[in-house]
JSON list of C-alpha atoms in Angstrom, two decimals:
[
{"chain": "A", "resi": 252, "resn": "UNK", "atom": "CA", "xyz": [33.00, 32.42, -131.56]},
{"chain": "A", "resi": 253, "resn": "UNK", "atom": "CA", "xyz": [33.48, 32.01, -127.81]},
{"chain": "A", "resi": 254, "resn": "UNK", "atom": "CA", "xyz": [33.09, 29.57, -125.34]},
{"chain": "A", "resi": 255, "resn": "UNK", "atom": "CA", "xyz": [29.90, 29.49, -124.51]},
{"chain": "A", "resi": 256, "resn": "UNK", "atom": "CA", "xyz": [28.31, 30.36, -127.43]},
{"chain": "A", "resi": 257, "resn": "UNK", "atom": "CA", "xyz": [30.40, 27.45, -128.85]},
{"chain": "A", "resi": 258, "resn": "UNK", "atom": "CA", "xyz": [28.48, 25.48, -125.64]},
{"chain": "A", "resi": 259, "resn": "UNK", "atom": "CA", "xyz": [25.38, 27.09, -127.06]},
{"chain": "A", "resi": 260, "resn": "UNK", "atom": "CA", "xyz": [25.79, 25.15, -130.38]},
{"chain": "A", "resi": 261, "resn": "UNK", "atom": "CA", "xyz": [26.71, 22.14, -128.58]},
{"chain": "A", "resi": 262, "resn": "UNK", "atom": "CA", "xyz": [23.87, 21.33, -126.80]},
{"chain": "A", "resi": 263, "resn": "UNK", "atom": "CA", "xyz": [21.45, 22.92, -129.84]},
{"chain": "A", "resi": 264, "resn": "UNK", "atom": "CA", "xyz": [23.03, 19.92, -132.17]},
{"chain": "A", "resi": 265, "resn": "UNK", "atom": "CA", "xyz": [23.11, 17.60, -129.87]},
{"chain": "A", "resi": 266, "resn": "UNK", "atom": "CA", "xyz": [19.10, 18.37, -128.65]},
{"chain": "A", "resi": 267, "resn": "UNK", "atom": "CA", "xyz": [18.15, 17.96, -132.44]},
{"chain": "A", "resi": 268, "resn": "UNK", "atom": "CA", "xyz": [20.01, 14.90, -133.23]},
{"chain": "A", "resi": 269, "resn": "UNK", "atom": "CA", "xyz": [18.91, 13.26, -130.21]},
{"chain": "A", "resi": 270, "resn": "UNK", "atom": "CA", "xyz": [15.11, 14.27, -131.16]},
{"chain": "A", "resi": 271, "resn": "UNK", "atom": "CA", "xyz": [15.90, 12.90, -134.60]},
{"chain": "A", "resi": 272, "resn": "UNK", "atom": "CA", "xyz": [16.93, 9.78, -133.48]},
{"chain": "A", "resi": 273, "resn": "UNK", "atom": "CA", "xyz": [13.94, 9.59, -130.82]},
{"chain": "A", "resi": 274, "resn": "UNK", "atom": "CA", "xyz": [11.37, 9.73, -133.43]},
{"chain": "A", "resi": 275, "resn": "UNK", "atom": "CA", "xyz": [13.36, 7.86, -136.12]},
{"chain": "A", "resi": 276, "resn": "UNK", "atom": "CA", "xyz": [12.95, 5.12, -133.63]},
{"chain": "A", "resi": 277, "resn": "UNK", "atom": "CA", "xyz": [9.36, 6.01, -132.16]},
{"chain": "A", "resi": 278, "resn": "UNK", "atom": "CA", "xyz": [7.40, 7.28, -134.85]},
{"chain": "A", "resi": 279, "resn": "UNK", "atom": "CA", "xyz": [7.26, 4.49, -136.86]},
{"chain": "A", "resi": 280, "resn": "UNK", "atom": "CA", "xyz": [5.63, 2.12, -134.12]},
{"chain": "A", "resi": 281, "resn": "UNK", "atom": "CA", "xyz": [2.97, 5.02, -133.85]},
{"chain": "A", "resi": 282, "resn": "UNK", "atom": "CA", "xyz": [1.51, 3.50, -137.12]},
{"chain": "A", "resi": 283, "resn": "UNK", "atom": "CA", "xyz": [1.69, -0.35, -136.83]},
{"chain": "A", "resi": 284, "resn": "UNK", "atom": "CA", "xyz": [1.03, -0.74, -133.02]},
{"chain": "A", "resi": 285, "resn": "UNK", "atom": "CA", "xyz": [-1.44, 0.24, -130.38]},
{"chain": "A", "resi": 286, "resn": "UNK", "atom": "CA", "xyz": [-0.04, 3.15, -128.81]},
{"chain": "A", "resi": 287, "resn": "UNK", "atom": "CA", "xyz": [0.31, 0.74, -125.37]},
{"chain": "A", "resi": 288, "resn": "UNK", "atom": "CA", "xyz": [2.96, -1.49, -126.80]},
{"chain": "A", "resi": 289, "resn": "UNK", "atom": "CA", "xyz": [5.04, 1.52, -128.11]},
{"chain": "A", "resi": 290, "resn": "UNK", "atom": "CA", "xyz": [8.31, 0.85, -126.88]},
{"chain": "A", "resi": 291, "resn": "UNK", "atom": "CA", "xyz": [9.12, 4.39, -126.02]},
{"chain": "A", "resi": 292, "resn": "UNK", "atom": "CA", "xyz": [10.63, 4.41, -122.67]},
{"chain": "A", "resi": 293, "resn": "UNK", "atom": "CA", "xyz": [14.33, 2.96, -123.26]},
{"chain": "A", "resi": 294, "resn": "UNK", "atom": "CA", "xyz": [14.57, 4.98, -126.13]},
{"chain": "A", "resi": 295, "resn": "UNK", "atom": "CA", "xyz": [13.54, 8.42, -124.32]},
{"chain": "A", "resi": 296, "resn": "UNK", "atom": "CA", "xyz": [16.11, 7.25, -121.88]},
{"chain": "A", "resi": 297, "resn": "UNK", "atom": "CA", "xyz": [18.91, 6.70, -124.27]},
{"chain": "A", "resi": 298, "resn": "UNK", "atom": "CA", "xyz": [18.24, 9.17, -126.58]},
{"chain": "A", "resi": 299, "resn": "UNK", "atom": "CA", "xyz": [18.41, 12.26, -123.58]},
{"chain": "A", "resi": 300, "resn": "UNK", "atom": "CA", "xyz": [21.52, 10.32, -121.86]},
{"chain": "A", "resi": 301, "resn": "UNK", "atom": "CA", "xyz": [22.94, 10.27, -125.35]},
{"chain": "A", "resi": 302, "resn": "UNK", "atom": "CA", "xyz": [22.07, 14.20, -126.02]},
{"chain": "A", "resi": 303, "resn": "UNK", "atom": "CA", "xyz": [23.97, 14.86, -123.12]},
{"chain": "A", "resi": 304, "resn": "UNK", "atom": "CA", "xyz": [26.70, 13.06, -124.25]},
{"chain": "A", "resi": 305, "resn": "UNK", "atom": "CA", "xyz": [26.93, 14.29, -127.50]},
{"chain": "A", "resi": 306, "resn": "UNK", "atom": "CA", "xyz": [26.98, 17.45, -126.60]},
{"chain": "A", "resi": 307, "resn": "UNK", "atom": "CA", "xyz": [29.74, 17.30, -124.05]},
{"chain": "A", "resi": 308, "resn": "UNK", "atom": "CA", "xyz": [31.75, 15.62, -126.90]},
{"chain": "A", "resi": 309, "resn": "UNK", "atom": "CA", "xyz": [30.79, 18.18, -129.62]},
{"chain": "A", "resi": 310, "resn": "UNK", "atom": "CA", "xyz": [31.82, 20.79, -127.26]},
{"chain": "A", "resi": 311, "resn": "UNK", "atom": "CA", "xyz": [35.39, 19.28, -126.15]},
{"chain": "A", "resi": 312, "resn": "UNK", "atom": "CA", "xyz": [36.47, 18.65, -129.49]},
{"chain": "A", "resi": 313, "resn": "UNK", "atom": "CA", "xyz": [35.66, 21.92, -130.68]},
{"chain": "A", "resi": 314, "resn": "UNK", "atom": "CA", "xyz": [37.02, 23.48, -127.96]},
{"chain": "A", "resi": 315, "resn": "UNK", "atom": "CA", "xyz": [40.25, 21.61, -128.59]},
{"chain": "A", "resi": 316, "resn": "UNK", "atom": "CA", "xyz": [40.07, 22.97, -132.31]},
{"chain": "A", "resi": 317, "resn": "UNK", "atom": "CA", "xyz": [39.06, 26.16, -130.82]},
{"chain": "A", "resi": 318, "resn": "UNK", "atom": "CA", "xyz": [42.29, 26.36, -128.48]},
{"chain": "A", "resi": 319, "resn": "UNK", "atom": "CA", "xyz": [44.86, 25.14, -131.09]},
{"chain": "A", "resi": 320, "resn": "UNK", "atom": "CA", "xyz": [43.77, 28.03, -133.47]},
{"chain": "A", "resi": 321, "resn": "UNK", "atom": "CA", "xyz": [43.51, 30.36, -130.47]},
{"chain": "A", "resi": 322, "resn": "UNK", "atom": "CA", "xyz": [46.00, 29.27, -127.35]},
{"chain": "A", "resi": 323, "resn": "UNK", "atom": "CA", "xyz": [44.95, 32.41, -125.48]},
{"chain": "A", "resi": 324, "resn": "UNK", "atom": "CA", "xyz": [41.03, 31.88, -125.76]},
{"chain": "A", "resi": 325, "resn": "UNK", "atom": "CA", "xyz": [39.22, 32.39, -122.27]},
{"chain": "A", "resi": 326, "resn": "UNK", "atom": "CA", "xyz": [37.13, 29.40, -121.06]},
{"chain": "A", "resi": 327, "resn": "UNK", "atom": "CA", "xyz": [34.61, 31.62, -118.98]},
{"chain": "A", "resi": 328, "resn": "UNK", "atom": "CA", "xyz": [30.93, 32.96, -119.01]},
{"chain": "A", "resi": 329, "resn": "UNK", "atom": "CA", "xyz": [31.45, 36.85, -119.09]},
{"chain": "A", "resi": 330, "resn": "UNK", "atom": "CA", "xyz": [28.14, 39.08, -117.95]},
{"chain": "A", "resi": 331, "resn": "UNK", "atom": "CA", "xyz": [26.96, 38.77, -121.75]},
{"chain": "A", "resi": 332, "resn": "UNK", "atom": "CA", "xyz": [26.83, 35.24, -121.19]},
{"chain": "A", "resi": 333, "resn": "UNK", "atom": "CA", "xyz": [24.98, 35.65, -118.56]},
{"chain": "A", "resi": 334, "resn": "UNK", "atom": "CA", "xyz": [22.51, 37.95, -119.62]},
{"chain": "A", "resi": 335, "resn": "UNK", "atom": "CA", "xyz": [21.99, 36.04, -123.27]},
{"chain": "A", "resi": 336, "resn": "UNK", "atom": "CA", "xyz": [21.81, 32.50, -120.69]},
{"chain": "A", "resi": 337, "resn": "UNK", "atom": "CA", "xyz": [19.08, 34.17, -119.09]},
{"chain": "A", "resi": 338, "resn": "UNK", "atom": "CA", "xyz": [17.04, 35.60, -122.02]},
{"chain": "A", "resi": 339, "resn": "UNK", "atom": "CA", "xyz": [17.44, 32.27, -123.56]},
{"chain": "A", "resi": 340, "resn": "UNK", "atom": "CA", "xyz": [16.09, 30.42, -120.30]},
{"chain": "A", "resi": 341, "resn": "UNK", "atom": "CA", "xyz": [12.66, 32.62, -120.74]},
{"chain": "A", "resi": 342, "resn": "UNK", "atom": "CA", "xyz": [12.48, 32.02, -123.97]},
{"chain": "A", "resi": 343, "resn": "UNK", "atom": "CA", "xyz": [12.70, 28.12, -122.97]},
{"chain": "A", "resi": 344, "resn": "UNK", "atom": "CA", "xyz": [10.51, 27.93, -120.31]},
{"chain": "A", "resi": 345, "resn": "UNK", "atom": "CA", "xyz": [7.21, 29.08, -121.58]},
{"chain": "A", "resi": 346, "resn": "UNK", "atom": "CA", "xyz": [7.39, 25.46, -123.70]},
{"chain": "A", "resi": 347, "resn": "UNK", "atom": "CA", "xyz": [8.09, 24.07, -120.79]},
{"chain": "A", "resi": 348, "resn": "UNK", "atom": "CA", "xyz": [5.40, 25.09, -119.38]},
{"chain": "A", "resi": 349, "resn": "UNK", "atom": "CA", "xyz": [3.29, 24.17, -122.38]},
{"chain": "A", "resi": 350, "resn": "UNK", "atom": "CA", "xyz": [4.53, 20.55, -122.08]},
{"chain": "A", "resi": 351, "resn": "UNK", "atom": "CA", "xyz": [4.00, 20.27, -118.28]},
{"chain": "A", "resi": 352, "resn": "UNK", "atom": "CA", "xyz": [0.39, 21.41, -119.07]},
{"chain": "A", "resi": 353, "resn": "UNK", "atom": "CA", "xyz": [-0.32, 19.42, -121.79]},
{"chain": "A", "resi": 354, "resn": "UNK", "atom": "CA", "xyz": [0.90, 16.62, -119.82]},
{"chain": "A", "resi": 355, "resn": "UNK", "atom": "CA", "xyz": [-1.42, 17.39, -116.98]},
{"chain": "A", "resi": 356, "resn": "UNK", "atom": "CA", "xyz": [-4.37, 17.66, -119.39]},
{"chain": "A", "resi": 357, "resn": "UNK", "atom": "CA", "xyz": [-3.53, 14.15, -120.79]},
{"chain": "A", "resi": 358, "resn": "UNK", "atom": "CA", "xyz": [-3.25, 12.96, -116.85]},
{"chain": "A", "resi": 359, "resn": "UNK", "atom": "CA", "xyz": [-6.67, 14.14, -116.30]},
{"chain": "A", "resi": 360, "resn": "UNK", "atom": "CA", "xyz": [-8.16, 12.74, -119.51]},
{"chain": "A", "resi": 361, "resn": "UNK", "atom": "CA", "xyz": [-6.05, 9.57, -118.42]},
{"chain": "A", "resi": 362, "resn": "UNK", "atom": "CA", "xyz": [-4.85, 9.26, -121.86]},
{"chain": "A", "resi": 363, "resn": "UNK", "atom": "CA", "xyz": [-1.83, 6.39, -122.31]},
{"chain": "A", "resi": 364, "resn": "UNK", "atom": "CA", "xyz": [1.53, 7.25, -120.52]},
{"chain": "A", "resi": 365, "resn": "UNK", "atom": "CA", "xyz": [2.90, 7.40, -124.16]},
{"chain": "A", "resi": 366, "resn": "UNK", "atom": "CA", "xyz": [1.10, 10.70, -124.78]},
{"chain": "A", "resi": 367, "resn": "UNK", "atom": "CA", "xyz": [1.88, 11.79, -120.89]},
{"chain": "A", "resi": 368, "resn": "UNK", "atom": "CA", "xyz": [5.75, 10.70, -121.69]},
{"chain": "A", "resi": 369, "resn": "UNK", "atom": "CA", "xyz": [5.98, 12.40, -124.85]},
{"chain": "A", "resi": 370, "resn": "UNK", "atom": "CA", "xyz": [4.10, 15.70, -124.21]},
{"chain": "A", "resi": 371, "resn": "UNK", "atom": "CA", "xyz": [6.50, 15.88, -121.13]},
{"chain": "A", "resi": 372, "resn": "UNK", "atom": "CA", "xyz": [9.35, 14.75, -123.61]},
{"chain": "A", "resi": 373, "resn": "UNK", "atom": "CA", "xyz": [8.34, 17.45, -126.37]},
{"chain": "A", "resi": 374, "resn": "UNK", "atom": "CA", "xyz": [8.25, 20.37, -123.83]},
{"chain": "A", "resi": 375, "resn": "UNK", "atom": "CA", "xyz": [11.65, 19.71, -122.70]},
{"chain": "A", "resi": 376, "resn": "UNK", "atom": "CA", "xyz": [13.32, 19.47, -126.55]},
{"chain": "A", "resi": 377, "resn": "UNK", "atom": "CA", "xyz": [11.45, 22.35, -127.50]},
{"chain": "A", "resi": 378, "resn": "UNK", "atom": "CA", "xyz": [12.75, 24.62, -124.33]},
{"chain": "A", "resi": 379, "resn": "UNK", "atom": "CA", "xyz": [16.02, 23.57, -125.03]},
{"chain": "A", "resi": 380, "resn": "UNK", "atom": "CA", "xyz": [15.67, 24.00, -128.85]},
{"chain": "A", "resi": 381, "resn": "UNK", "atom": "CA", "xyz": [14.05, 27.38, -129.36]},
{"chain": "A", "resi": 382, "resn": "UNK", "atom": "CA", "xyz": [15.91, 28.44, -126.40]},
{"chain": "A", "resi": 383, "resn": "UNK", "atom": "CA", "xyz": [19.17, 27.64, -127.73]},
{"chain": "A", "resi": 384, "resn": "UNK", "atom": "CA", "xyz": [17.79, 29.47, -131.04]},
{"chain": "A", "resi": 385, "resn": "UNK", "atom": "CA", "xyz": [17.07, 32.06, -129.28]},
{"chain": "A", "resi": 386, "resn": "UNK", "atom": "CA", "xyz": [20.40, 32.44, -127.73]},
{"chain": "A", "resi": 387, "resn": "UNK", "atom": "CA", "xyz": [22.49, 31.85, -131.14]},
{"chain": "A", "resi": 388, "resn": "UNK", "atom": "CA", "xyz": [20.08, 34.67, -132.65]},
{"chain": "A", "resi": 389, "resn": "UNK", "atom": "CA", "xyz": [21.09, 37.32, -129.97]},
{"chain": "A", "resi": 390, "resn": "UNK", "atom": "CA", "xyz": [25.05, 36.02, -129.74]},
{"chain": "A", "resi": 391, "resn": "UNK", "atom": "CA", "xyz": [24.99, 36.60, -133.78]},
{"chain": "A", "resi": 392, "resn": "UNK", "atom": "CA", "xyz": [22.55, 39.56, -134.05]},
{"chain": "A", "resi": 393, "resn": "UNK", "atom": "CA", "xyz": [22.73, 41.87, -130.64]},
{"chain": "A", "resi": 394, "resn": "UNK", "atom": "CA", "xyz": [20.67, 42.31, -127.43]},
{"chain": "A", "resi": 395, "resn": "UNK", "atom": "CA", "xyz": [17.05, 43.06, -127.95]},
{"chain": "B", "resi": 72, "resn": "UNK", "atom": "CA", "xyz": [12.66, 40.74, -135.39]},
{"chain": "B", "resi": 73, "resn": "UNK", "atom": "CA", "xyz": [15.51, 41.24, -132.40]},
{"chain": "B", "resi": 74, "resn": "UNK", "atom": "CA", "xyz": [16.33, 45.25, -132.54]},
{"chain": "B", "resi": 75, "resn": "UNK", "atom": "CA", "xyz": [20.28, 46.16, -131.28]},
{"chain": "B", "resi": 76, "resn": "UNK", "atom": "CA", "xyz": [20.57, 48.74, -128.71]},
{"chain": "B", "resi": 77, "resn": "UNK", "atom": "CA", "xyz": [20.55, 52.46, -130.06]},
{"chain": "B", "resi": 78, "resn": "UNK", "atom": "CA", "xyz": [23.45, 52.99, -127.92]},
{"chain": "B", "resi": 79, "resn": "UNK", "atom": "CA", "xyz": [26.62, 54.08, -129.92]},
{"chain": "B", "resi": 80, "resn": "UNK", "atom": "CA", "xyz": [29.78, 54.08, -129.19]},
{"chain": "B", "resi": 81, "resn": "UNK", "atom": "CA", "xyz": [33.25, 54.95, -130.00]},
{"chain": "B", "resi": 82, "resn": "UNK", "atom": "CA", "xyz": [35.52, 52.10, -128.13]},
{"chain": "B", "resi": 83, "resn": "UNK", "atom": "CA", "xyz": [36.88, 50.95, -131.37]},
{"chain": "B", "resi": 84, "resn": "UNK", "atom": "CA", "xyz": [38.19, 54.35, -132.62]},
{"chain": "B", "resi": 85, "resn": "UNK", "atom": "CA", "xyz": [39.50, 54.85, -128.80]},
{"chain": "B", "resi": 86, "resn": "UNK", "atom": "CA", "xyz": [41.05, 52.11, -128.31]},
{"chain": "B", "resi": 87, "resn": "UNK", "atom": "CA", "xyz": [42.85, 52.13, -131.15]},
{"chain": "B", "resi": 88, "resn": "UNK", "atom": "CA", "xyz": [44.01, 55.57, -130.59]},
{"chain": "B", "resi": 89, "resn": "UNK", "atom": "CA", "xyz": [45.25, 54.57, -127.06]},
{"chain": "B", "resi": 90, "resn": "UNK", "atom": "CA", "xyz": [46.86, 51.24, -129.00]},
{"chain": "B", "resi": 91, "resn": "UNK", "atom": "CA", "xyz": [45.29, 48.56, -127.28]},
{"chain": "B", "resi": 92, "resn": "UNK", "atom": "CA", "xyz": [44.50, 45.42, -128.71]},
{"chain": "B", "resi": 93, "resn": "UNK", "atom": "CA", "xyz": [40.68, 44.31, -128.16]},
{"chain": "B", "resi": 94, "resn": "UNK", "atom": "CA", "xyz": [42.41, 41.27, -126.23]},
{"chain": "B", "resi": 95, "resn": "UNK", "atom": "CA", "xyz": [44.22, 43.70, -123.79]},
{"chain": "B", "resi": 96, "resn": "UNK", "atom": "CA", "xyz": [41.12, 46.15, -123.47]},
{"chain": "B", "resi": 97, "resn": "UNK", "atom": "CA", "xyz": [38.84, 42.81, -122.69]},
{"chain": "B", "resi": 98, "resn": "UNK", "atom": "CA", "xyz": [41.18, 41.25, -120.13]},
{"chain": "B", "resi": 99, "resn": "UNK", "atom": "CA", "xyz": [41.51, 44.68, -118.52]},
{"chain": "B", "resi": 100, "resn": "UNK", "atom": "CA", "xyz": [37.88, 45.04, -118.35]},
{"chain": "B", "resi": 101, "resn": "UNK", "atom": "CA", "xyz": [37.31, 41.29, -117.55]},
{"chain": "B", "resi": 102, "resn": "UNK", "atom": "CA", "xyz": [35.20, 39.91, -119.85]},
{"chain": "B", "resi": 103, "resn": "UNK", "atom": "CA", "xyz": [35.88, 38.50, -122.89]},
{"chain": "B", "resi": 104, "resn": "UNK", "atom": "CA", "xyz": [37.10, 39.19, -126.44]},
{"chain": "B", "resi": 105, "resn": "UNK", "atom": "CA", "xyz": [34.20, 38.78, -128.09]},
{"chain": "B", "resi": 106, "resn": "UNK", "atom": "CA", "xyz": [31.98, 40.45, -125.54]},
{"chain": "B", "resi": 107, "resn": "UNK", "atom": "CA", "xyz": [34.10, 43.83, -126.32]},
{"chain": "B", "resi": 108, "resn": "UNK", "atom": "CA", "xyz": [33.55, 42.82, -130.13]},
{"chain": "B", "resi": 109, "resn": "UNK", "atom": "CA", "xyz": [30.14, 43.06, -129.68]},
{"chain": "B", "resi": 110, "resn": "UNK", "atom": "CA", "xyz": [30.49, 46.15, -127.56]},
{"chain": "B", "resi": 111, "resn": "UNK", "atom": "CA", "xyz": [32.45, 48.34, -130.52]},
{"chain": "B", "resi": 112, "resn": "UNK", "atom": "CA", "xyz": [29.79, 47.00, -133.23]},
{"chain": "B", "resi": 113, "resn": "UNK", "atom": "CA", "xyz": [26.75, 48.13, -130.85]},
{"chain": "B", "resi": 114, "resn": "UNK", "atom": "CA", "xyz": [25.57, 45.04, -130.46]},
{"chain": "B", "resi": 115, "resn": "UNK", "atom": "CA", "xyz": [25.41, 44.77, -127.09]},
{"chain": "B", "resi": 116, "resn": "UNK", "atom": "CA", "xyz": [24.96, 47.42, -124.57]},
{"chain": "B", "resi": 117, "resn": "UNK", "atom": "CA", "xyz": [27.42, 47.17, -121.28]},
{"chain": "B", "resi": 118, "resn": "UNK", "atom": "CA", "xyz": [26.66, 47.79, -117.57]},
{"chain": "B", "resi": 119, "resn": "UNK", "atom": "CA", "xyz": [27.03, 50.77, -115.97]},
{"chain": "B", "resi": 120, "resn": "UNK", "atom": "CA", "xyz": [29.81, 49.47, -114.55]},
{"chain": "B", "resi": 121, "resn": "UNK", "atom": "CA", "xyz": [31.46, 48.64, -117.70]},
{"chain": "B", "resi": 122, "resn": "UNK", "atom": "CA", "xyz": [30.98, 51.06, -119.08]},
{"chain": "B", "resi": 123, "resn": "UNK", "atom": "CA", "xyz": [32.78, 53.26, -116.17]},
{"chain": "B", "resi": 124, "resn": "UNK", "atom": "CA", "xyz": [35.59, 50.44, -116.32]},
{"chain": "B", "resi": 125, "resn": "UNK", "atom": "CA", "xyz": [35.77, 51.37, -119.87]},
{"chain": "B", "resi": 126, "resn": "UNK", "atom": "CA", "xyz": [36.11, 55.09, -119.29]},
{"chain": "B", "resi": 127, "resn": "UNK", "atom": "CA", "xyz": [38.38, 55.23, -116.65]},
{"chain": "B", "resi": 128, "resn": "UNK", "atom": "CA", "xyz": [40.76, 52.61, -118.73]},
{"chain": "B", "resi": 129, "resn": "UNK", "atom": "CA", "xyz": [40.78, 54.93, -121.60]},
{"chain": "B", "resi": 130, "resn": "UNK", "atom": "CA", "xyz": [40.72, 58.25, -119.48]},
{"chain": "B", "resi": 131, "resn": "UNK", "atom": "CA", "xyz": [37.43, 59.51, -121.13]},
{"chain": "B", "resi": 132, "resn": "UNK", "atom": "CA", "xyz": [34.27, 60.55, -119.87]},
{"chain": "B", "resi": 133, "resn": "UNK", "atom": "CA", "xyz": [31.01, 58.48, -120.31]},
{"chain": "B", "resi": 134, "resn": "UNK", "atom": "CA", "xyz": [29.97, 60.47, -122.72]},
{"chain": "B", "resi": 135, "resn": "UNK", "atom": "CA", "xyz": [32.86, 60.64, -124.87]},
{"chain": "B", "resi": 136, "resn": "UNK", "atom": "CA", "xyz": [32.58, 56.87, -125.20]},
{"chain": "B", "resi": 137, "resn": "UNK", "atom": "CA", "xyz": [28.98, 56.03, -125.35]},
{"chain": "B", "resi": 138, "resn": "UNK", "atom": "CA", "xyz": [26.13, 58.32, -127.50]},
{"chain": "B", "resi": 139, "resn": "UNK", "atom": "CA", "xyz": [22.36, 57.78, -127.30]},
{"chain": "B", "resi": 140, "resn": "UNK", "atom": "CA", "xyz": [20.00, 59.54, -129.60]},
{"chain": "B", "resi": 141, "resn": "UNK", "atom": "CA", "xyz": [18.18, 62.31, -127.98]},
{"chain": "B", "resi": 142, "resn": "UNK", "atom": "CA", "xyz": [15.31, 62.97, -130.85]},
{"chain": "B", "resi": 143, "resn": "UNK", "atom": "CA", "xyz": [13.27, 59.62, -130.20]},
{"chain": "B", "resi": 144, "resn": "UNK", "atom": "CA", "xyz": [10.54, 59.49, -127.79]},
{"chain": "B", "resi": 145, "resn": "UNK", "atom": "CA", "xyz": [12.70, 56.98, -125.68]},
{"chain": "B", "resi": 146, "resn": "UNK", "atom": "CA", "xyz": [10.13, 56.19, -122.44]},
{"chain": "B", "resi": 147, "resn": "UNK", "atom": "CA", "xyz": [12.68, 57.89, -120.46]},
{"chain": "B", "resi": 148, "resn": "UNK", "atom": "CA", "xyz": [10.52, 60.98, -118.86]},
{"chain": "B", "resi": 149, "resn": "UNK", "atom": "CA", "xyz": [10.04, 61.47, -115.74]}
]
């Protein structure tokens, strides 16, 4: 496995756990408070700073592991990086998209910012999830 | 659901007949080792331009190296 597909991984692991965690801690105020009092924001916060974290640790260490089996390993995005980055990117951003709009929609409805937050939140982890699918799929299987 | 390129090719035979390791043939090329991996098992189809890299490192023409299918109806008509 290379380097950025190793990256790839990474930041797919890290996006789910820190989703996990997100809703481990969100979802069960959804059913015992009004939505207003949800305590969502700190959480959002610390669960994408986290994310980010975890993924640049995940990725270090297995590089490290990576490097002792393999001292001659390149650390570099090649043009089938590049082209895989891409695909994966258009994958992404149609949900995006979808959670920018269904944000907007809530906005004009003037539902609670906990629906606004989390439909902005949910288009994010799923353009980085099923983009980062998307990516491991064509690294493992080929170019479509 | 995500269909390989129907490009074949014969960098692994090749290569191996010119004895280069995949590591030697990627660095050459510059990309990386698992890039030219995916190259010999047709999962991936290069750029013109590596693919002209690859020739002229192995001393073949295009078309020694690289095969596409002539009997489907490919889109590619003028």
């Amino acid at each position: 496995m290379g380097y950025v597909e190793r990256n790839t991984w990474s930041q797919l692991i890290a996006s789910a756990v820190g989703t996990i965690v997100y809703l481990a801690l969100v979802l069960p105020q959804v059913w015992s408070l009004p939505v207003g009092e949800i305590a969502w924001q700190w959480p959002m916060v610390w669960t994408i700073v986290g994310a980010i974290v975890v993924s640049i640790v995940i990725s270090i260490l297995w590089g490290i592991g990576a490097g002792m089996r393999d001292p001659d390993e390149e650390h570099r995005a090649d043009q089938r990086d590049r082209e895989i980055e891409h695909l994966g990117d258009r994958v992404g951003q149609a949900f995006m998209v979808i959670g920018g709009l269904a944000a907007l929609i809530l906005a004009m409805v003037q539902a609670e910012w906990f629906w606004i937050g989390n439909a902005v939140f949910a288009g994010f982890f799923l353009s980085a999830f099923i983009g980062g699918i998307a990516r491991i799929v064509v690294y493992r299987r080929g170019m479509p | 659901m995500v269909k390989p390129t129907r490009i074949t090719n014969t960098i692994r035979a090749t290569r191996e007949a010119a004895g280069m390791t995949q590591a030697e043939v990627a660095r050459r090329i510059g990309v990386t080792r698992q890039t030219l991996i995916a190259i010999e098992q047709g999962k991936y189809s290069p750029s013109l331009e590596l693919a002209f890299q690859l020739s002229r490192l192995f001393g073949v023409a295009i078309d020694d190296l690289f095969q596409y299918p002539t009997d489907a109806a490919d889109g590619a008509t003028a």
